[in-house]
XYZ file of C-alpha atoms in Angstrom:
319
model
C 28.142 73.267 161.142
C 30.281 73.009 157.991
C 31.866 69.739 159.158
C 28.428 68.245 159.776
C 27.186 69.376 156.366
C 30.280 68.019 154.605
C 29.892 64.598 156.275
C 26.199 64.382 155.422
C 26.824 65.556 151.860
C 29.603 63.000 151.389
C 27.389 60.173 152.605
C 24.451 61.254 150.440
C 26.754 61.514 147.415
C 27.931 57.972 147.950
C 24.417 56.627 148.461
C 23.182 58.357 145.302
C 26.015 57.931 142.797
C 28.614 55.690 144.426
C 31.795 55.525 142.369
C 30.896 56.228 138.734
C 33.540 54.909 136.349
C 33.485 58.145 134.389
C 35.117 60.009 137.279
C 38.718 59.482 138.461
C 38.910 57.569 141.743
C 41.673 58.261 144.308
C 41.962 54.553 145.197
C 43.052 53.811 141.624
C 45.852 56.351 141.995
C 46.770 54.850 145.382
C 46.961 51.407 143.820
C 49.288 52.624 141.103
C 51.488 54.391 143.668
C 51.665 51.254 145.823
C 52.621 49.088 142.851
C 55.302 51.562 141.775
C 56.748 51.795 145.296
C 56.747 48.021 145.661
C 58.686 47.631 142.411
C 61.182 50.283 143.491
C 61.696 48.708 146.910
C 62.175 45.208 145.505
C 64.651 46.526 142.971
C 67.016 47.706 145.714
C 66.026 45.554 148.703
C 66.136 41.769 148.633
C 67.058 40.401 152.061
C 64.081 39.435 154.306
C 65.219 41.614 157.210
C 65.694 44.621 154.942
C 62.289 44.025 153.323
C 60.729 44.020 156.772
C 62.269 47.402 157.502
C 61.128 48.684 154.110
C 57.640 47.442 155.028
C 57.463 50.253 157.586
C 58.358 52.791 154.929
C 55.549 51.729 152.606
C 52.558 52.859 154.742
C 54.420 55.969 155.841
C 54.902 57.060 152.254
C 51.499 56.030 150.906
C 49.280 57.033 153.829
C 51.358 60.095 154.659
C 51.478 61.103 151.011
C 47.711 60.683 150.642
C 47.136 62.919 153.658
C 49.579 65.567 152.390
C 48.295 65.660 148.813
C 44.687 65.941 149.987
C 45.489 68.660 152.518
C 47.457 70.708 149.975
C 44.743 70.329 147.335
C 42.039 71.540 149.713
C 44.187 74.463 150.819
C 44.773 75.520 147.221
C 41.062 75.286 146.446
C 40.240 77.325 149.557
C 42.405 80.134 148.171
C 40.091 80.228 145.150
C 36.830 79.785 147.032
C 35.959 78.335 150.463
C 32.803 76.851 148.922
C 34.842 75.110 146.237
C 37.057 73.590 148.931
C 34.030 72.367 150.891
C 32.490 70.819 147.797
C 35.772 69.116 146.956
C 36.121 67.846 150.507
C 32.623 66.349 150.430
C 33.404 64.607 147.150
C 36.779 63.337 148.366
C 35.230 61.894 151.529
C 32.495 60.264 149.450
C 35.166 58.385 147.484
C 36.405 56.781 150.708
C 32.899 55.416 151.439
C 31.343 52.508 149.534
C 27.824 51.926 150.850
C 26.242 51.973 147.383
C 28.978 49.851 145.862
C 28.709 47.322 148.679
C 24.942 47.079 148.351
C 25.106 46.820 144.554
C 27.730 44.061 144.736
C 25.611 42.036 147.131
C 22.454 42.529 145.107
C 24.239 41.453 141.921
C 24.817 38.050 143.532
C 21.258 37.977 144.875
C 19.759 38.685 141.444
C 21.567 35.720 139.891
C 20.567 33.410 142.745
C 16.905 34.369 142.385
C 17.124 33.542 138.689
C 18.617 30.168 139.588
C 21.774 30.899 137.603
C 24.458 29.451 139.885
C 27.377 29.935 137.440
C 26.533 33.647 137.122
C 26.096 33.942 140.909
C 29.496 32.319 141.454
C 31.031 34.741 138.973
C 29.403 37.738 140.688
C 30.640 36.549 144.086
C 34.119 36.003 142.659
C 34.252 39.713 141.838
C 34.123 40.653 145.531
C 35.884 37.813 147.397
C 39.292 36.203 147.253
C 38.086 32.639 147.828
C 37.495 30.133 145.037
C 33.840 30.196 143.993
C 33.643 27.770 141.058
C 32.256 24.847 143.097
C 30.018 26.675 145.580
C 26.360 25.764 145.994
C 23.630 28.310 146.738
C 23.989 28.389 150.574
C 27.759 28.798 150.293
C 27.332 31.613 147.767
C 24.945 33.311 150.200
C 27.452 32.805 153.036
C 30.266 34.363 151.049
C 28.122 37.350 150.110
C 26.779 37.936 153.619
C 30.269 37.656 155.120
C 31.703 40.118 152.611
C 28.956 42.714 153.052
C 29.115 42.384 156.847
C 32.906 42.586 157.039
C 33.110 45.605 154.756
C 30.664 47.660 156.818
C 33.718 48.523 158.904
C 36.372 49.451 156.356
C 34.062 50.672 153.595
C 31.777 52.875 155.691
C 32.251 53.241 159.455
C 36.032 53.705 159.500
C 36.250 56.348 156.743
C 33.338 58.277 158.289
C 34.986 58.209 161.711
C 38.312 59.436 160.346
C 36.572 62.085 158.271
C 34.930 63.312 161.482
C 38.287 63.416 163.270
C 40.442 64.872 160.502
C 38.387 65.715 157.444
C 39.142 64.455 153.959
C 42.937 64.247 154.514
C 42.601 61.748 157.369
C 39.824 59.824 155.610
C 42.053 59.562 152.538
C 45.003 58.446 154.674
C 42.781 55.715 156.126
C 41.724 54.622 152.653
C 45.403 54.408 151.702
C 46.071 52.157 154.706
C 43.136 49.935 153.760
C 44.262 49.775 150.128
C 47.758 48.825 151.235
C 46.370 45.995 153.325
C 44.338 44.680 150.398
C 47.376 44.745 148.106
C 50.350 43.744 150.270
C 48.952 42.723 153.657
C 49.195 38.966 153.089
C 50.981 36.338 155.162
C 52.421 34.521 152.161
C 56.016 34.164 151.020
C 55.837 37.233 148.797
C 54.452 39.708 151.336
C 55.185 38.312 154.807
C 58.050 40.796 155.203
C 57.113 43.727 152.992
C 53.443 43.784 153.967
C 53.522 43.146 157.718
C 53.463 46.824 158.737
C 50.604 47.625 156.355
C 48.530 44.730 157.715
C 49.231 45.686 161.320
C 48.381 49.343 160.714
C 45.094 48.355 159.076
C 44.241 46.241 162.140
C 44.946 49.196 164.426
C 43.000 51.662 162.252
C 39.901 49.438 162.246
C 40.039 48.354 165.895
C 37.654 50.954 167.341
C 35.423 51.229 164.228
C 34.829 47.445 164.266
C 33.537 47.567 167.819
C 31.398 50.611 167.062
C 29.972 48.661 164.125
C 28.924 45.802 166.396
C 26.961 48.270 168.539
C 25.402 49.888 165.479
C 24.363 46.512 164.070
C 22.774 45.549 167.368
C 20.767 48.787 167.374
C 19.850 48.292 163.715
C 18.744 44.716 164.414
C 16.405 46.058 167.098
C 14.991 48.718 164.768
C 14.457 46.145 162.011
C 12.789 43.758 164.499
C 15.482 41.149 164.124
C 16.985 39.195 167.019
C 19.050 41.974 168.565
C 19.661 40.040 171.779
C 21.214 37.128 169.926
C 23.076 39.645 167.772
C 24.876 41.044 170.814
C 25.251 37.592 172.372
C 27.061 36.285 169.284
C 29.353 39.316 169.250
C 30.383 38.618 172.819
C 30.790 34.897 172.204
C 32.227 34.573 168.699
C 33.848 37.834 167.547
C 37.204 37.044 169.131
C 37.345 33.635 167.381
C 37.835 35.203 163.942
C 41.440 35.214 162.665
C 41.114 38.964 162.127
C 40.998 41.112 165.282
C 38.206 43.165 163.696
C 36.219 41.214 161.095
C 34.596 38.949 163.669
C 32.604 41.839 165.150
C 30.376 42.669 162.175
C 30.208 39.055 160.993
C 29.142 37.643 164.358
C 26.640 40.488 164.798
C 24.984 39.790 161.433
C 25.002 36.035 162.061
C 23.270 36.526 165.393
C 20.707 38.976 164.049
C 19.756 36.631 161.178
C 19.910 33.392 163.164
C 22.440 31.841 160.785
C 25.962 30.487 161.009
C 28.809 32.064 159.087
C 32.376 30.813 158.776
C 33.545 27.345 157.853
C 35.782 26.036 155.075
C 36.932 28.439 152.360
C 39.198 27.469 149.478
C 41.912 29.862 148.286
C 43.784 28.908 145.095
C 42.891 25.268 145.660
C 43.941 25.208 149.326
C 41.214 24.691 151.943
C 41.223 26.941 155.007
C 38.885 26.725 157.993
C 37.501 29.946 159.455
C 35.894 29.912 162.899
C 32.127 29.667 162.995
C 30.141 32.815 163.779
C 26.594 32.415 165.130
C 24.336 29.381 165.375
C 22.643 27.528 162.481
C 19.041 28.051 163.587
C 18.060 27.730 159.920
C 19.670 27.275 156.520
C 21.113 30.164 154.548
C 18.783 31.680 151.952
C 19.253 34.327 149.211
C 17.016 36.763 151.116
C 19.708 36.890 153.823
C 21.680 39.072 151.401
C 18.831 41.599 151.344
C 18.524 41.667 155.130
C 22.281 42.070 155.517
C 22.192 45.004 153.088
C 19.419 46.592 155.144
C 21.466 46.194 158.305
C 24.437 47.754 156.526
C 22.483 50.740 155.198
C 20.651 51.424 158.463
C 23.756 51.152 160.651
C 25.693 53.444 158.308
C 22.841 55.993 158.218
C 22.683 56.013 162.009
C 26.428 56.501 162.244
C 26.638 59.383 159.789
C 23.856 61.174 161.674
C 25.741 60.607 164.948
C 28.945 61.909 163.340
C 27.179 64.997 162.034
C 25.636 65.636 165.449
C 29.015 65.200 167.126
C 30.635 67.622 164.674
C 27.877 70.165 165.271
C 28.204 69.937 169.061
C 31.994 69.784 168.913
C 32.095 73.144 167.194
C 29.795 74.779 169.721
C 26.483 74.165 167.939
């Protein structure tokens, strides 16, 4: 019962308050730790082969350290009061979820598009994507926003909730550390191809099952929202594996199918064009309202999943 309550409380906390800037956020501390470790490693390790070996050490230290610090903190709080520990655990899990932040980021782009302010919409999109946005027109801004919201359903909501179910706040925090590592060092460029390979691979493994669960949840949500759930599932089966990421194609193809749009295409990163496989079929042109529908799919699928997690926790512990 307590696990179910903690999961529900964590999700509600995130939906209500998100990540207020006035409160310290664990991901900020993780980022500082990763940067410090990277500097230390590069100070003593320079050869490519040695950097590749050190790349294994990085996720072990960061993810393992995040798990250990969280577990010790909760144990210390439980010695003061079990209720204090439960409250802290709910808050810690809520910091690994970003449903409100994801919705707010998407709606910030939508608001500027509805006002017809393309420069402001490009700027808002640039806050949440790595691609160049300065030359994008309205449909491409919508595409970038929809792709980002869809992709992040996995690592910003479903994955942390699943790991919180399996191992409480310590495992959810370890997952968030893995995801933060991937976002900071998991690149296939000259700087990180050796040091970041293990972090990128671990992130792929951690999100493998959650991504496929997300595709199922989005299909169910599409049915509940009276969208094209059949095409949603059809596009998952047809297009998900075409994405360069082993996981991102599942939510993106599901959303593309449900909305009857095509995602993917040419993205520009630091002036260099890169083609990403198409997801879905262009039954119609992209419109700003697609951001709203994608947000609804995200919120409904995440609400369904947290209820399923709470029910599983309740039954797991004997009701």
